Structure formats: C-alpha cells, structure tokens
Tab-separated table of N, CA, C and O in Angstrom:
chain	number	residue	atom	x	y	z
A	11	SER	N	0.836	-1.280	-0.404
A	11	SER	CA	0.306	-0.123	-0.133
A	11	SER	C	0.985	0.982	0.287
A	11	SER	O	1.879	1.039	0.482
A	12	ASP	N	0.046	2.459	-0.352
A	12	ASP	CA	0.822	3.620	-0.130
A	12	ASP	C	0.877	4.463	0.834
A	12	ASP	O	1.396	5.158	1.199
A	13	GLU	N	0.115	3.855	2.190
A	13	GLU	CA	0.495	3.908	3.402
A	13	GLU	C	1.676	4.508	3.878
A	13	GLU	O	2.171	3.348	3.375
A	14	PRO	N	2.269	4.729	4.605
A	14	PRO	CA	3.598	5.204	5.459
A	14	PRO	C	3.642	3.745	6.337
A	14	PRO	O	2.537	3.955	6.703
A	15	ASP	N	4.913	3.503	6.499
A	15	ASP	CA	4.867	2.571	7.673
A	15	ASP	C	4.870	2.804	9.192
A	15	ASP	O	5.687	4.081	9.174
A	16	ALA	N	3.832	3.163	9.698
A	16	ALA	CA	3.359	3.330	11.452
A	16	ALA	C	4.930	3.284	11.836
A	16	ALA	O	5.034	3.687	12.886
A	17	GLN	N	4.908	1.746	12.220
A	17	GLN	CA	6.647	2.036	13.361
A	17	GLN	C	7.945	2.914	12.209
A	17	GLN	O	8.091	3.431	13.023
A	18	GLU	N	8.185	2.680	11.437
A	18	GLU	CA	8.998	3.607	11.155
A	18	GLU	C	8.330	5.679	11.348
A	18	GLU	O	9.262	6.055	11.587
A	19	VAL	N	7.084	5.701	10.902
A	19	VAL	CA	6.794	6.964	11.536
A	19	VAL	C	6.994	7.207	13.268
A	19	VAL	O	7.821	8.542	13.508
A	20	LEU	N	6.691	6.585	13.579
A	20	LEU	CA	6.747	6.401	14.975
A	20	LEU	C	7.928	6.633	15.517
A	20	LEU	O	8.613	7.400	16.309
A	21	SER	N	9.060	5.290	15.169
A	21	SER	CA	10.499	6.049	15.210
A	21	SER	C	11.195	6.978	15.061
A	21	SER	O	11.582	7.943	15.841
A	22	GLU	N	10.783	7.704	13.648
A	22	GLU	CA	11.016	9.182	13.449
A	22	GLU	C	10.659	10.073	14.584
A	22	GLU	O	11.326	11.194	14.934
A	23	LEU	N	9.739	10.135	14.629
A	23	LEU	CA	9.147	10.789	15.667
A	23	LEU	C	9.390	10.748	17.172
A	23	LEU	O	9.988	11.713	18.083
A	24	PHE	N	9.647	10.110	18.113
A	24	PHE	CA	10.541	9.181	18.979
A	24	PHE	C	12.501	10.025	18.453
A	24	PHE	O	12.553	10.804	20.015
A	25	VAL	N	12.423	9.591	18.142
A	25	VAL	CA	14.403	9.632	17.889
A	25	VAL	C	13.798	11.568	17.646
A	25	VAL	O	15.059	12.262	18.018
A	26	GLY	N	13.330	12.315	16.718
A	26	GLY	CA	12.871	13.700	16.315
A	26	GLY	C	13.022	14.020	17.865
A	26	GLY	O	13.318	15.246	18.708
A	27	SER	N	11.547	14.107	18.614
A	27	SER	CA	11.219	14.844	20.302
A	27	SER	C	12.570	14.496	20.747
A	27	SER	O	12.709	14.992	21.645
A	28	ASP	N	12.829	13.220	20.915
A	28	ASP	CA	14.535	13.313	21.825
A	28	ASP	C	15.215	14.491	21.905
A	28	ASP	O	15.768	14.465	22.405
A	29	ARG	N	15.912	14.323	20.489
A	29	ARG	CA	16.891	14.851	19.854
A	29	ARG	C	16.584	16.403	20.806
A	29	ARG	O	16.997	17.341	21.043
A	30	LEU	N	15.081	16.964	19.679
A	30	LEU	CA	14.493	17.972	20.634
A	30	LEU	C	14.143	18.250	21.614
A	30	LEU	O	14.235	19.953	22.326
A	31	LEU	N	14.212	17.607	22.675
A	31	LEU	CA	14.002	17.609	24.065
A	31	LEU	C	15.550	18.185	24.452
A	31	LEU	O	15.771	18.999	25.490
A	32	HIS	N	16.185	17.440	24.060
A	32	HIS	CA	17.921	17.971	24.448
A	32	HIS	C	18.273	19.085	23.541
A	32	HIS	O	19.338	19.743	24.008
A	33	ASP	N	17.975	19.625	22.536
A	33	ASP	CA	18.652	20.914	22.156
A	33	ASP	C	17.180	21.035	20.502
A	33	ASP	O	16.995	20.765	20.039
A	34	PRO	N	16.669	22.055	21.484
A	34	PRO	CA	15.423	22.180	20.782
A	34	PRO	C	15.549	23.089	19.624
A	34	PRO	O	14.571	23.281	19.010
A	35	SER	N	17.122	23.865	18.953
A	35	SER	CA	16.923	24.282	18.129
A	35	SER	C	18.177	23.544	17.064
A	35	SER	O	18.266	24.410	16.267
A	36	ASP	N	17.962	22.110	17.530
A	36	ASP	CA	18.595	21.678	16.659
A	36	ASP	C	17.642	21.661	15.103
A	36	ASP	O	16.487	20.949	14.729
A	37	LYS	N	18.280	22.241	14.643
A	37	LYS	CA	17.627	21.968	12.370
A	37	LYS	C	17.512	20.763	12.093
A	37	LYS	O	16.606	20.640	11.545
A	38	THR	N	18.281	19.892	11.926
A	38	THR	CA	18.035	18.835	11.663
A	38	THR	C	17.116	18.201	12.563
A	38	THR	O	16.029	17.716	11.266
A	39	ALA	N	16.859	17.895	13.398
A	39	ALA	CA	15.527	17.380	13.680
A	39	ALA	C	14.457	17.746	13.616
A	39	ALA	O	13.850	17.222	13.435
A	40	THR	N	14.629	19.073	13.615
A	40	THR	CA	13.465	19.799	13.102
A	40	THR	C	13.109	19.808	11.886
A	40	THR	O	11.412	18.768	11.797
A	41	VAL	N	13.277	19.664	11.372
A	41	VAL	CA	13.367	19.200	9.901
A	41	VAL	C	12.745	17.811	9.284
A	41	VAL	O	11.491	17.564	8.947
A	42	ARG	N	13.234	16.740	10.424
A	42	ARG	CA	13.281	15.737	10.036
A	42	ARG	C	11.863	15.519	11.198
A	42	ARG	O	10.712	14.663	10.198
A	43	PHE	N	11.435	15.467	12.197
A	43	PHE	CA	10.136	15.907	12.674
A	43	PHE	C	9.333	16.138	12.247
A	43	PHE	O	8.414	15.735	11.864
A	44	ASP	N	9.816	17.914	11.179
A	44	ASP	CA	8.502	18.037	10.236
A	44	ASP	C	7.877	17.229	9.330
A	44	ASP	O	7.100	16.927	9.128
A	45	ASP	N	9.139	16.246	8.797
A	45	ASP	CA	8.355	15.822	7.863
A	45	ASP	C	7.303	14.137	8.420
A	45	ASP	O	6.428	13.835	7.862
A	46	ALA	N	8.116	13.579	9.677
A	46	ALA	CA	6.820	12.562	10.135
A	46	ALA	C	6.065	13.034	10.730
A	46	ALA	O	4.691	12.501	10.296
A	47	ALA	N	6.137	14.378	10.825
A	47	ALA	CA	5.213	14.997	11.303
A	47	ALA	C	3.432	14.740	10.532
A	47	ALA	O	2.736	14.726	10.272
A	48	GLY	N	4.510	15.796	9.446
A	48	GLY	CA	3.636	15.616	8.265
A	48	GLY	C	2.438	14.126	7.619
A	48	GLY	O	1.590	14.351	6.837
A	49	LEU	N	2.957	13.310	8.015
A	49	LEU	CA	3.196	11.923	7.526
A	49	LEU	C	1.813	11.768	8.430
A	49	LEU	O	0.339	11.128	8.275
A	50	VAL	N	1.652	11.736	9.543
A	50	VAL	CA	1.090	11.354	11.083
A	50	VAL	C	-0.264	12.040	10.434
A	50	VAL	O	-1.480	11.645	10.598
A	51	ALA	N	-0.352	13.441	10.241
A	51	ALA	CA	-1.407	14.485	9.479
A	51	ALA	C	-2.485	13.443	8.390
A	51	ALA	O	-3.737	14.019	8.872
A	52	ASP	N	-1.436	12.913	7.846
A	52	ASP	CA	-2.378	12.566	6.565
A	52	ASP	C	-2.546	10.820	6.817
A	52	ASP	O	-3.693	10.352	6.048
A	53	MET	N	-2.169	10.224	8.061
A	53	MET	CA	-2.220	8.899	7.762
A	53	MET	C	-3.551	8.741	8.149
A	53	MET	O	-3.885	9.445	9.118
A	54	ALA	N	-4.102	7.218	7.984
A	54	ALA	CA	-5.389	6.787	8.554
A	54	ALA	C	-4.667	5.976	9.784
A	54	ALA	O	-3.229	5.964	9.732
A	55	VAL	N	-5.837	6.051	10.447
A	55	VAL	CA	-4.812	5.063	11.974
A	55	VAL	C	-4.468	3.866	10.916
A	55	VAL	O	-5.110	2.646	10.733
A	56	PRO	N	-3.600	3.097	11.720
A	56	PRO	CA	-2.492	1.949	11.425
A	56	PRO	C	-3.346	1.070	12.010
A	56	PRO	O	-3.512	0.967	13.305
A	57	PHE	N	-2.896	-0.127	11.446
A	57	PHE	CA	-3.590	-1.299	11.976
A	57	PHE	C	-2.881	-1.485	13.293
A	57	PHE	O	-1.903	-1.058	13.382
A	58	GLY	N	-3.116	-1.939	13.890
A	58	GLY	CA	-3.186	-2.242	15.784
A	58	GLY	C	-3.042	-1.062	16.722
A	58	GLY	O	-2.707	-0.985	17.142
A	59	PHE	N	-3.946	-0.409	16.095
A	59	PHE	CA	-3.956	0.408	16.934
A	59	PHE	C	-5.385	1.593	16.952
A	59	PHE	O	-6.211	0.998	15.719
A	60	ASP	N	-5.808	1.674	18.341
A	60	ASP	CA	-7.512	2.202	17.979
A	60	ASP	C	-7.363	4.016	17.974
A	60	ASP	O	-5.805	4.611	18.046
A	61	GLU	N	-8.311	4.329	17.479
A	61	GLU	CA	-8.335	5.789	17.124
A	61	GLU	C	-8.199	6.619	18.774
A	61	GLU	O	-7.465	7.789	17.925
A	62	ALA	N	-8.538	6.209	19.585
A	62	ALA	CA	-7.936	6.999	20.776
A	62	ALA	C	-6.727	7.493	20.798
A	62	ALA	O	-6.169	8.186	21.204
A	63	ASP	N	-5.817	5.999	21.029
A	63	ASP	CA	-4.587	5.783	20.848
A	63	ASP	C	-3.333	6.898	19.509
A	63	ASP	O	-3.219	7.539	19.899
A	64	TRP	N	-4.233	6.489	18.554
A	64	TRP	CA	-3.389	7.377	17.145
A	64	TRP	C	-4.113	9.325	17.473
A	64	TRP	O	-2.945	9.847	17.121
A	65	GLY	N	-5.324	9.348	18.267
A	65	GLY	CA	-5.670	10.580	17.699
A	65	GLY	C	-4.605	11.277	19.283
A	65	GLY	O	-4.428	12.498	18.778
A	66	ALA	N	-4.588	10.803	19.895
A	66	ALA	CA	-3.405	11.300	20.830
A	66	ALA	C	-2.141	10.940	20.801
A	66	ALA	O	-1.137	12.573	20.163
A	67	ILE	N	-1.549	10.656	20.176
A	67	ILE	CA	0.312	10.459	19.298
A	67	ILE	C	-0.188	12.196	18.272
A	67	ILE	O	0.535	12.491	18.236
A	68	ALA	N	-1.072	11.859	16.979
A	68	ALA	CA	-1.194	12.680	16.136
A	68	ALA	C	-1.374	14.181	16.751
A	68	ALA	O	-0.768	15.261	16.002
A	69	GLU	N	-2.346	14.423	18.219
A	69	GLU	CA	-2.573	15.848	18.784
A	69	GLU	C	-0.955	16.101	19.294
A	69	GLU	O	-1.049	17.167	19.478
A	70	LEU	N	-0.297	15.602	19.882
A	70	LEU	CA	0.738	15.466	20.607
A	70	LEU	C	2.113	16.207	19.330
A	70	LEU	O	2.418	17.002	19.823
A	71	THR	N	2.122	15.570	18.386
A	71	THR	CA	2.620	15.780	17.138
A	71	THR	C	2.230	16.810	16.663
A	71	THR	O	3.539	17.649	16.359
A	72	ALA	N	1.164	17.183	16.507
A	72	ALA	CA	0.584	18.582	15.946
A	72	ALA	C	1.542	19.534	17.202
A	72	ALA	O	1.439	20.247	16.244
A	73	THR	N	0.742	19.277	18.030
A	73	THR	CA	1.169	20.816	19.491
A	73	THR	C	2.724	20.472	18.903
A	73	THR	O	3.501	22.154	19.321
A	74	LEU	N	4.101	20.020	18.830
A	74	LEU	CA	5.092	20.317	19.139
A	74	LEU	C	5.810	20.616	17.756
A	74	LEU	O	6.550	21.843	17.663
A	75	ARG	N	4.476	20.407	16.412
A	75	ARG	CA	5.237	20.880	15.429
A	75	ARG	C	4.507	22.618	15.019
A	75	ARG	O	5.325	23.463	14.401
A	76	GLU	N	3.579	23.151	16.028
A	76	GLU	CA	3.220	24.161	16.270
A	76	GLU	C	3.797	24.632	16.884
A	76	GLU	O	4.441	25.970	16.659
A	77	LYS	N	4.607	24.346	17.711
A	77	LYS	CA	5.989	25.067	19.015
A	77	LYS	C	7.468	25.022	17.760
A	77	LYS	O	7.781	26.500	18.424
A	78	LEU	N	6.805	24.216	17.548
A	78	LEU	CA	8.391	24.335	15.945
A	78	LEU	C	8.109	25.729	15.206
A	78	LEU	O	9.379	26.160	15.010
A	79	GLU	N	7.335	25.773	14.507
A	79	GLU	CA	6.642	26.678	13.728
A	79	GLU	C	6.552	27.909	14.116
A	79	GLU	O	6.280	29.257	13.575
A	80	ASP	N	6.265	28.132	15.431
A	80	ASP	CA	6.268	29.392	16.028
A	80	ASP	C	7.147	30.225	16.742
A	80	ASP	O	7.969	29.945	17.508
A	81	ALA	N	7.239	31.287	15.557
A	81	ALA	CA	7.988	31.848	16.154
A	81	ALA	C	8.575	33.036	17.842
A	81	ALA	O	9.537	33.136	18.234
A	82	ASP	N	7.150	33.337	18.590
A	82	ASP	CA	7.167	33.643	19.888
A	82	ASP	C	7.221	31.954	20.912
A	82	ASP	O	7.294	32.611	22.192
A	83	ALA	N	7.392	31.015	20.424
A	83	ALA	CA	7.279	30.072	21.180
A	83	ALA	C	8.905	29.416	22.044
A	83	ALA	O	9.945	29.570	21.288
A	84	SER	N	9.360	29.414	22.952
A	84	SER	CA	10.109	29.486	23.681
A	84	SER	C	10.804	28.241	23.733
A	84	SER	O	10.186	27.237	23.425
A	85	ASP	N	12.459	27.949	24.257
A	85	ASP	CA	12.865	26.635	24.264
A	85	ASP	C	12.455	25.746	24.965
A	85	ASP	O	11.849	24.610	24.556
A	86	ASP	N	11.852	26.096	26.199
A	86	ASP	CA	10.978	25.687	27.429
A	86	ASP	C	9.631	25.016	26.665
A	86	ASP	O	9.429	23.580	26.705
A	87	ASP	N	9.284	25.759	25.991
A	87	ASP	CA	7.571	25.463	25.102
A	87	ASP	C	8.215	24.181	24.306
A	87	ASP	O	7.023	23.454	24.293
A	88	VAL	N	8.892	23.998	23.750
A	88	VAL	CA	9.659	23.395	22.059
A	88	VAL	C	10.019	21.981	23.443
A	88	VAL	O	9.358	20.653	23.312
A	89	VAL	N	10.791	22.283	24.260
A	89	VAL	CA	11.232	20.891	25.261
A	89	VAL	C	9.996	19.983	26.063
A	89	VAL	O	9.973	19.207	26.061
A	90	GLU	N	9.001	21.047	26.299
A	90	GLU	CA	7.581	20.108	26.924
A	90	GLU	C	7.273	19.564	26.003
A	90	GLU	O	6.590	18.463	26.477
A	91	ALA	N	6.826	20.411	25.200
A	91	ALA	CA	5.992	19.353	24.068
A	91	ALA	C	6.468	17.947	23.568
A	91	ALA	O	6.021	16.917	23.173
A	92	ALA	N	7.884	18.571	23.601
A	92	ALA	CA	8.721	17.772	22.966
A	92	ALA	C	8.867	16.369	24.211
A	92	ALA	O	9.018	15.152	23.612
A	93	THR	N	9.285	16.625	25.303
A	93	THR	CA	8.780	15.639	26.181
A	93	THR	C	7.558	14.754	26.377
A	93	THR	O	7.613	13.224	26.271
A	94	GLU	N	6.634	15.390	26.031
A	94	GLU	CA	5.052	14.336	26.704
A	94	GLU	C	5.073	13.917	25.277
A	94	GLU	O	4.418	12.608	25.824
A	95	LEU	N	5.143	14.092	24.050
A	95	LEU	CA	5.267	13.318	23.024
A	95	LEU	C	6.506	12.077	22.993
A	95	LEU	O	5.676	11.307	22.905
A	96	ARG	N	7.635	12.351	23.457
A	96	ARG	CA	8.862	11.008	23.641
A	96	ARG	C	8.107	10.550	24.834
A	96	ARG	O	7.836	8.879	24.534
A	97	THR	N	7.751	10.603	25.890
A	97	THR	CA	6.696	9.754	27.262
A	97	THR	C	5.833	8.789	26.390
A	97	THR	O	5.846	7.680	27.063
A	98	HIS	N	4.559	9.663	25.617
A	98	HIS	CA	3.760	8.737	24.968
A	98	HIS	C	4.482	8.159	24.217
A	98	HIS	O	3.602	6.789	23.956
A	99	LEU	N	5.194	7.879	23.298
A	99	LEU	CA	5.931	7.080	22.073
A	99	LEU	C	6.353	6.287	22.915
A	99	LEU	O	6.735	5.116	22.026
A	100	ARG	N	7.316	6.522	24.087
A	100	ARG	CA	8.651	5.604	24.334
A	100	ARG	C	7.637	4.167	24.406
A	100	ARG	O	8.683	2.817	23.982
A	101	PRO	N	6.424	3.674	25.123
A	101	PRO	CA	6.489	2.221	25.414
A	101	PRO	C	6.442	2.059	23.802
A	101	PRO	O	6.149	0.021	23.860
A	102	LEU	N	6.233	2.643	22.320
A	102	LEU	CA	5.684	1.745	21.669
A	102	LEU	C	6.881	1.560	20.662
A	102	LEU	O	6.375	0.609	19.643
A	103	VAL	N	7.977	1.928	20.985
A	103	VAL	CA	8.440	2.099	19.765
A	103	VAL	C	10.034	1.303	20.253
A	103	VAL	O	9.659	0.933	21.478
C-alpha cells in the first residue's frame, strides 16, 4: 500500500522528539520531525492502533510541530511538547 509504515513514522517521531528535548534549536531534527509529523497528519489509523491512541499521538505531534513553527514559542515550550510526545511514544517504539 501507499501508506507509510507506522512503526517507521513513530520511530522518526521518537528520535526527533528525543533530540529536540535535548536541543530545541536542532535544525536537522526539526526538519526530520516535521517530515514525520506531516505523514502522521495525513495517515489513517494504522493497523494495531485504536482511534483514541492514534488520535493522542497525532495531537501531541501537532502540538510539537506548532511550537517549532511558532517564532514566539520558547525553548522551554518546545522541550515540554517534545518531552510529552517522547514519553507517550516510548512504550510503542
């Protein structure tokens, strides 16, 4: 199918959020995270996930993406959003 592999996308999000919580201004991590976040936004609920679980992942991903795009967001805002996403993803990757 044309759907991206959910596990790969989650791994990218996990690695990205992990890097961003340690260095919120990491440009490479930001770009990679943004690519993965774009996939999540467009993906159907993957096999093995229920809608609530996937919805939570999508929401946390969108929140971090917004913070990264918001010029007024502080490093602390980014770190907080990245930490929440990473914590949520940790048992899944």
